[in-house]
Coordinates of C-alpha atoms and ligand atoms in Angstrom, one line a residue:
M1 CA 105.3 93.2 98.3
L2 CA 105.9 96.3 97.7
S3 CA 107.8 97.8 94.7
E4 CA 111.6 100.0 96.0
E5 CA 109.2 102.5 95.2
H6 CA 106.5 102.2 96.4
E7 CA 108.3 100.6 100.0
A8 CA 110.1 104.3 100.1
L9 CA 107.4 106.2 100.0
R10 CA 105.6 104.3 102.4
Q11 CA 108.2 105.6 104.7
T12 CA 109.3 109.6 103.3
V13 CA 104.9 109.9 104.3
R14 CA 105.0 107.8 107.8
E15 CA 107.7 109.7 109.0
F16 CA 105.9 112.8 107.6
A17 CA 103.0 111.7 109.9
R18 CA 104.9 111.2 112.6
E19 CA 107.5 114.1 113.2
V20 CA 105.2 116.8 111.7
V21 CA 101.5 116.0 111.6
A22 CA 101.4 114.7 114.7
P23 CA 102.7 116.4 116.7
V24 CA 100.3 120.2 115.5
I25 CA 97.5 118.0 114.7
G26 CA 95.4 117.5 118.3
D27 CA 95.1 121.4 118.1
Y28 CA 93.3 122.0 114.7
Y29 CA 91.1 119.4 115.5
E30 CA 90.1 120.8 118.5
R31 CA 89.9 124.5 116.9
H32 CA 88.4 122.6 113.9
A33 CA 90.4 124.8 112.1
F34 CA 92.1 123.7 108.9
P35 CA 96.1 122.8 109.1
Y36 CA 97.5 124.9 106.0
D37 CA 100.5 124.6 107.2
V38 CA 100.1 120.8 107.0
I39 CA 98.6 120.4 103.9
R40 CA 101.1 123.1 102.2
Q41 CA 103.4 120.9 102.8
M42 CA 102.0 117.9 102.1
G43 CA 101.9 119.6 99.2
K44 CA 105.4 119.9 98.9
L45 CA 105.9 116.5 99.8
G46 CA 104.5 116.2 96.0
L47 CA 101.2 114.3 97.9
F48 CA 98.8 115.6 95.1
G49 CA 100.4 114.6 92.7
L50 CA 101.0 111.1 93.3
P51 CA 98.8 109.0 90.5
F52 CA 98.8 112.0 88.2
S53 CA 101.3 112.1 84.9
S54 CA 104.0 114.7 85.5
E55 CA 102.9 117.4 81.7
Y56 CA 100.7 118.0 84.4
G57 CA 102.2 118.1 87.3
G58 CA 102.3 115.4 88.6
E59 CA 104.4 112.9 90.3
D60 CA 104.0 109.4 87.8
G61 CA 103.1 107.3 90.5
D62 CA 100.3 105.1 89.8
Y63 CA 96.3 104.6 92.5
F64 CA 98.8 102.5 94.6
A65 CA 101.4 105.1 95.8
L66 CA 98.4 107.3 96.6
G67 CA 96.3 104.3 98.7
L68 CA 99.9 103.9 100.7
A69 CA 100.5 107.3 101.5
L70 CA 96.5 107.8 102.7
E71 CA 96.9 104.7 104.6
E72 CA 100.2 106.7 106.2
L73 CA 98.6 109.8 106.5
A74 CA 95.1 107.9 108.7
R75 CA 97.6 106.2 111.1
V76 CA 98.7 109.3 112.6
D77 CA 95.1 111.8 111.6
S78 CA 92.6 111.1 109.8
S79 CA 91.2 114.7 108.4
V80 CA 94.8 115.4 106.6
A81 CA 94.3 112.0 105.0
I82 CA 90.5 112.9 103.9
T83 CA 91.3 116.4 102.8
L84 CA 94.7 114.7 100.6
E85 CA 91.7 111.3 99.9
A86 CA 89.3 114.7 98.3
A87 CA 91.6 117.3 96.8
V88 CA 92.7 114.5 95.1
S89 CA 90.1 111.4 94.2
L90 CA 87.0 114.2 93.7
G91 CA 88.7 117.4 93.2
A92 CA 91.3 116.6 90.4
M93 CA 90.5 112.9 89.3
P94 CA 87.4 113.9 87.2
I95 CA 89.8 117.2 85.2
Y96 CA 92.5 115.0 84.9
R97 CA 90.0 111.6 83.0
F98 CA 87.8 113.2 82.0
G99 CA 88.3 117.2 81.2
T100 CA 89.3 118.8 78.4
E101 CA 93.2 120.1 77.0
E102 CA 91.7 122.8 78.0
Q103 CA 90.7 122.6 81.6
K104 CA 93.6 120.1 82.6
R105 CA 96.5 122.6 81.6
R106 CA 93.7 125.3 83.0
W107 CA 93.2 123.5 86.7
L108 CA 95.4 120.1 86.9
P109 CA 99.2 122.0 87.8
K110 CA 97.4 123.6 90.9
L111 CA 95.9 121.3 91.6
L112 CA 98.7 118.4 91.4
T113 CA 101.3 120.8 94.0
G114 CA 98.5 121.0 96.8
E115 CA 98.6 125.1 96.0
A116 CA 95.2 124.7 95.0
L117 CA 92.5 122.5 96.2
A118 CA 88.8 121.3 94.4
G119 CA 85.3 118.9 95.9
F120 CA 83.2 117.9 93.9
G121 CA 79.7 117.9 94.8
L122 CA 77.2 115.0 93.6
T123 CA 75.3 114.7 97.5
E124 CA 72.9 117.2 98.1
P125 CA 70.5 117.8 101.4
G126 CA 67.6 115.6 100.2
T127 CA 69.4 113.0 98.6
G128 CA 72.3 111.6 98.9
S129 CA 73.2 107.4 98.5
D130 CA 70.6 108.2 95.3
A131 CA 72.3 110.0 93.4
G132 CA 70.1 109.6 90.9
G133 CA 68.0 112.2 92.0
T134 CA 70.0 115.2 91.6
R135 CA 68.0 118.4 91.8
T136 CA 70.4 121.2 90.2
R137 CA 69.2 122.2 86.7
A138 CA 72.1 123.7 84.9
V139 CA 70.3 125.5 82.1
L140 CA 72.5 126.8 78.9
D141 CA 71.3 130.4 78.4
G142 CA 73.8 131.6 74.9
D143 CA 77.6 130.5 75.6
E144 CA 76.9 130.7 79.4
W145 CA 74.9 127.6 82.1
V146 CA 72.7 128.9 84.5
I147 CA 73.4 127.4 87.4
N148 CA 70.1 126.8 90.3
G149 CA 70.8 124.3 93.5
S150 CA 72.2 123.0 96.2
K151 CA 74.7 120.8 97.9
A152 CA 75.5 119.2 100.5
F153 CA 78.4 118.2 102.9
I154 CA 81.1 119.2 100.7
T155 CA 84.7 118.5 101.4
N156 CA 87.4 120.8 100.7
S157 CA 84.9 123.4 98.7
G158 CA 85.5 127.0 101.0
T159 CA 88.6 126.4 102.0
D160 CA 91.0 129.4 102.0
I161 CA 93.6 127.7 98.4
T162 CA 89.7 125.7 97.1
A163 CA 89.6 126.9 92.9
L164 CA 86.8 125.0 91.7
V165 CA 84.0 122.6 92.6
T166 CA 83.3 120.4 90.2
V167 CA 78.9 120.2 90.9
T168 CA 76.7 117.5 88.8
A169 CA 72.9 118.9 88.0
V170 CA 70.4 118.3 85.8
T171 CA 70.5 119.7 82.4
G172 CA 67.9 117.9 80.2
E173 CA 65.9 115.1 79.7
K174 CA 66.4 111.6 78.3
P175 CA 64.7 110.3 75.0
D176 CA 63.3 107.6 77.6
G177 CA 62.7 110.4 80.4
S178 CA 65.9 109.7 82.7
K179 CA 67.8 113.0 83.8
E180 CA 69.8 114.1 82.0
I181 CA 72.7 114.5 84.7
S182 CA 76.0 116.7 83.7
S183 CA 79.3 117.9 85.9
I184 CA 80.4 120.9 86.0
I185 CA 83.1 122.7 86.7
V186 CA 82.4 125.8 88.8
P187 CA 84.8 128.7 90.2
S188 CA 85.6 129.4 93.5
G189 CA 84.3 133.6 93.4
T190 CA 81.6 132.9 91.0
P191 CA 78.7 135.4 91.7
G192 CA 75.6 133.1 92.4
F193 CA 78.0 130.6 94.6
T194 CA 77.1 131.0 98.0
V195 CA 79.4 128.5 100.5
A196 CA 77.5 128.1 104.0
P197 CA 80.2 128.4 107.3
G198 CA 81.2 124.9 107.3
Y199 CA 79.6 122.2 109.7
S200 CA 79.8 121.7 112.9
K201 CA 81.2 117.8 112.8
V202 CA 81.7 114.9 114.7
G203 CA 85.2 114.0 113.5
W204 CA 87.2 115.0 111.2
C205 CA 87.2 118.3 112.4
A206 CA 90.5 119.7 111.0
S207 CA 89.4 119.1 107.1
D208 CA 87.2 121.3 105.3
T209 CA 83.3 120.5 105.1
H210 CA 80.3 123.1 103.4
E211 CA 77.0 123.2 101.6
L212 CA 76.9 125.3 98.4
T213 CA 73.9 127.1 97.4
F214 CA 73.2 127.6 93.3
D215 CA 71.2 130.8 92.2
N216 CA 71.6 131.9 89.3
C217 CA 74.7 131.4 88.9
R218 CA 76.8 131.6 85.3
V219 CA 78.9 129.5 84.0
P220 CA 81.0 129.6 80.5
A221 CA 79.1 126.5 78.7
E222 CA 82.8 125.8 78.0
N223 CA 82.7 124.2 81.7
L224 CA 81.2 121.4 80.8
L225 CA 83.3 118.9 81.6
C226 CA 82.9 115.8 79.7
Q227 CA 80.2 115.6 77.5
R228 CA 76.1 116.4 78.4
G229 CA 74.9 114.1 80.0
R230 CA 77.7 111.8 81.1
G231 CA 78.1 113.6 84.5
F232 CA 76.4 110.4 86.1
A233 CA 78.5 107.6 84.3
Q234 CA 81.4 109.9 85.1
F235 CA 81.4 110.2 88.5
L236 CA 80.1 106.1 89.3
S237 CA 83.0 106.0 87.7
I238 CA 85.4 108.6 90.0
L239 CA 83.9 106.5 93.0
A240 CA 84.2 103.1 92.3
E241 CA 88.3 104.4 92.1
G242 CA 87.5 106.0 95.2
R243 CA 86.5 103.3 97.4
I244 CA 89.9 102.0 96.9
A245 CA 91.1 105.8 98.1
I246 CA 88.7 105.8 101.1
A247 CA 89.6 101.6 101.8
A248 CA 93.4 102.8 102.4
L249 CA 92.4 105.6 104.8
S250 CA 90.3 103.3 107.3
T251 CA 93.2 100.3 106.9
G252 CA 95.0 103.4 108.5
L253 CA 92.8 104.6 110.9
A254 CA 92.9 101.3 112.0
Q255 CA 96.2 100.1 112.3
G256 CA 96.7 103.2 114.2
C257 CA 94.4 102.1 117.7
V258 CA 96.3 99.1 117.0
D259 CA 99.8 101.4 117.7
E260 CA 97.9 103.1 120.1
S261 CA 97.4 100.2 122.0
I262 CA 100.1 98.5 122.3
R263 CA 102.3 101.8 123.0
Y264 CA 99.7 102.2 126.3
A265 CA 98.9 98.2 127.0
K266 CA 102.4 98.0 127.3
E267 CA 103.0 101.4 129.9
R268 CA 99.7 101.4 131.7
H269 CA 99.9 99.0 134.7
A270 CA 97.1 97.7 136.5
F271 CA 96.6 95.1 139.5
G272 CA 100.6 94.9 140.0
Q273 CA 101.2 94.1 136.1
P274 CA 101.3 95.9 132.8
I275 CA 98.2 95.6 131.6
A276 CA 98.6 94.9 128.1
D277 CA 99.6 91.3 130.7
F278 CA 96.4 90.3 130.6
Q279 CA 95.7 88.4 128.3
A280 CA 91.9 89.7 127.4
V281 CA 94.3 92.8 126.9
S282 CA 96.2 91.3 124.8
F283 CA 93.7 89.1 122.1
M284 CA 91.3 92.5 121.7
I285 CA 94.4 94.0 121.0
A286 CA 95.5 90.8 118.4
D287 CA 91.7 90.9 117.1
M288 CA 92.8 94.4 116.7
E289 CA 95.7 93.1 113.9
L290 CA 93.5 90.9 112.5
R291 CA 91.5 93.6 110.6
A292 CA 94.1 96.3 110.1
H293 CA 95.5 93.1 107.9
T294 CA 93.2 92.1 106.5
A295 CA 92.0 95.3 106.0
R296 CA 95.2 96.0 104.1
L297 CA 94.9 92.8 102.1
A298 CA 91.9 93.7 100.6
W299 CA 92.7 97.4 99.5
Y300 CA 96.6 96.4 97.9
D301 CA 94.1 93.2 95.6
A302 CA 91.0 95.6 95.1
A303 CA 93.7 98.0 93.9
E304 CA 96.2 95.8 92.5
R305 CA 92.8 94.9 90.2
M306 CA 92.2 97.8 89.2
L307 CA 95.5 98.8 88.2
A308 CA 96.0 95.8 85.7
G309 CA 92.5 96.7 84.0
Q310 CA 90.9 94.0 85.3
D311 CA 86.9 95.2 86.6
F312 CA 87.4 95.8 90.0
K313 CA 84.3 97.2 91.4
R314 CA 83.3 94.1 93.2
Y315 CA 86.2 94.8 94.9
A316 CA 86.1 97.4 95.4
A317 CA 83.4 97.6 97.0
I318 CA 84.4 94.9 100.0
A319 CA 87.8 96.9 100.9
K320 CA 85.5 99.8 101.2
L321 CA 83.1 97.9 103.2
H322 CA 85.7 94.9 105.5
S323 CA 88.0 98.6 106.1
S324 CA 85.7 101.0 107.7
N325 CA 84.2 98.0 109.6
A326 CA 87.2 97.2 110.8
A327 CA 88.2 100.8 111.7
M328 CA 84.6 101.2 113.6
D329 CA 85.6 98.0 115.4
N330 CA 89.4 98.5 116.2
A331 CA 88.5 102.3 117.5
R332 CA 86.1 101.1 119.8
A333 CA 87.9 98.0 121.2
A334 CA 91.5 101.0 121.7
T335 CA 89.8 103.1 123.2
Q336 CA 88.2 100.7 125.3
V337 CA 91.8 99.6 126.4
H338 CA 92.5 102.7 126.9
G339 CA 89.9 102.9 129.4
G340 CA 88.8 106.4 131.0
Y341 CA 91.8 108.2 128.7
G342 CA 90.8 106.6 125.9
F343 CA 87.6 109.6 125.9
M344 CA 90.1 112.9 126.5
N345 CA 90.8 114.4 123.6
E346 CA 94.5 114.3 124.0
F347 CA 94.7 111.0 124.1
P348 CA 94.5 109.8 119.9
V349 CA 92.3 107.5 120.1
G350 CA 89.6 109.5 120.9
R351 CA 89.8 111.4 117.7
F352 CA 90.4 108.0 116.2
Y353 CA 86.9 107.3 117.8
R354 CA 85.1 110.3 116.4
D355 CA 86.8 109.5 112.7
A356 CA 85.6 106.2 112.2
K357 CA 81.8 106.2 111.9
I358 CA 81.8 108.2 108.7
L359 CA 84.0 105.6 106.8
E360 CA 81.3 103.5 107.4
I361 CA 79.0 106.5 105.4
G362 CA 81.2 108.7 103.1
E363 CA 81.2 107.8 99.1
G364 CA 78.6 105.2 99.9
T365 CA 77.5 104.1 102.7
S366 CA 78.1 100.1 103.9
E367 CA 74.6 99.0 102.5
I368 CA 75.2 100.5 99.1
Q369 CA 78.9 98.1 99.6
R370 CA 76.5 95.7 100.0
M371 CA 74.4 96.2 96.7
V372 CA 77.3 96.7 94.4
I373 CA 79.5 93.8 95.6
A374 CA 75.1 91.6 95.3
R375 CA 74.6 93.4 91.6
D376 CA 77.5 92.0 90.3
L377 CA 77.2 89.2 92.4
G378 CA 74.4 88.7 90.1
L379 CA 71.7 89.1 92.5
Ligands
FAD401 C1 81.5 115.0 106.1 C2 81.1 114.5 105.0 C3 82.4 114.9 103.4 C4 81.2 114.4 102.8 N1 82.2 114.9 101.7 C5 81.8 114.5 100.3 C6 81.7 115.6 99.1 O1 82.7 116.0 99.2 N2 80.7 115.2 97.4 C7 80.1 114.6 97.4 O2 79.4 114.8 96.8 N3 79.5 114.5 98.7 C8 79.8 114.0 100.3 N4 79.5 113.2 101.6 C9 78.4 113.2 100.7 C10 78.3 111.2 101.7 O3 79.1 111.1 100.4 C11 77.3 111.3 101.6 O4 76.9 111.8 102.9 C12 76.3 110.0 101.4 O5 76.0 109.4 100.1 C13 75.3 108.9 101.7 O6 74.0 110.0 101.1 P1 73.2 111.1 102.2 O7 74.0 110.9 103.9 O8 72.3 110.8 101.8 O9 72.3 109.6 103.1 P2 70.8 108.7 102.8 O10 71.4 107.7 101.0 O11 69.7 109.0 102.8 O12 71.3 107.2 103.3 C14 70.4 107.3 105.0 C15 70.1 106.0 105.0 O13 70.0 105.1 103.9 C16 70.4 104.5 103.9 N5 70.1 103.4 102.3 C17 69.9 104.9 101.3 N6 69.7 103.9 100.3 C18 69.4 103.0 99.7 C19 69.0 101.6 99.8 N7 68.4 101.8 98.7 N8 69.1 100.4 100.5 C20 69.4 100.4 101.3 N9 70.0 101.2 102.6 C21 69.7 102.6 102.3 C22 72.3 104.8 104.1 O14 72.8 103.4 103.5 C23 72.0 105.3 105.2 O15 72.3 104.1 105.8 C24 80.1 113.8 102.6 C25 79.2 113.9 104.0 C26 79.9 113.7 104.9 C27 79.8 113.9 106.6

């Protein structure tokens, strides 16, 4: 059972998604345009500040609240949902968790109101799952870091309101010979920091994703996030939480497929009756609801463990793996229920189909989730 506060938040975001996002997002998606106006309104609603303290401009909510908002947004559209997810769990959270007081005071107030966005750059053109394979280097030269290298697929890194990107970089060698990886904040517009034009993507077409290059890019030494050499560990802990957020988002997509399929199956007639009356169709929708419901139980469970201070890694990986499968299966089934119209962009399920696949890849592929679960089982 959700608390009254959580239920009220869920209703507010549900209405916002239906009334503000749904009517306009298809057009942004078709044009591969970033929906600044919708993002601004999400900021006004307080969504970017949900799991943060009001001391820095947040809403004093929790990670569960963030998950509920992501689920309700993704039920209608995943581009705005991933913009929020990446802004909060990859953009602002590392600074909130690991930043100095000065870094927090400087960056968080604008990030938590959605006036500004931040990205997190871990993935590189040559390495993603193998995050320790980072090749980007940062060398301390006097009181500045000099960064050289590139990052691939970085969300929220090139919008007009992007304030910074935090990047992981090799800053030396540990005594055991392994790479010392640190996280460094690079403000947008820093000379030597170039943002490539947006990718041409299969889905999430109204979200912002770029390749970034750093060519003798200099930032002050105090832009180091937390201790030198802690970048890799920091990122892994951020990713573990992020899996719960992606699971909530995936659940939303899976549920959106159910919503659209019920509506369509009751309206569409074939052989003189609504297609909902064919058991083959209603069973397809029943299976979709089964997957959406169990996906929700999985992310609620992981979030509750996290908020109770328990070790939640295995459960976050289970939630991410299960819900992204559910989203993918439901998107395929919902398209089937819609017949030829399911293949048309004017119907939301066309977008759901294109947006579902990345959920099995981003923030840790399904194979990586299985590795996390297996390791936690002692295998
Ligand atoms: C739209 C979009 C937005 C993104 N946003 C961000 C962002 O904001 N910040 C960021 O840092 N990254 C971001 N990413 C990158 C994303 O997290 C990576 O694409 C993902 O982690 C997979 O890495 P990869 O693409 O390098 O694939 P690879 O790691 O090359 O994997 C290729 C295949 O090999 C498999 N594989 C790899 N290693 C193993 C193994 N040990 N065992 C079994 N199978 C294995 C993988 O599961 C996969 O099937 C984004 C990606 C996309 C597409």
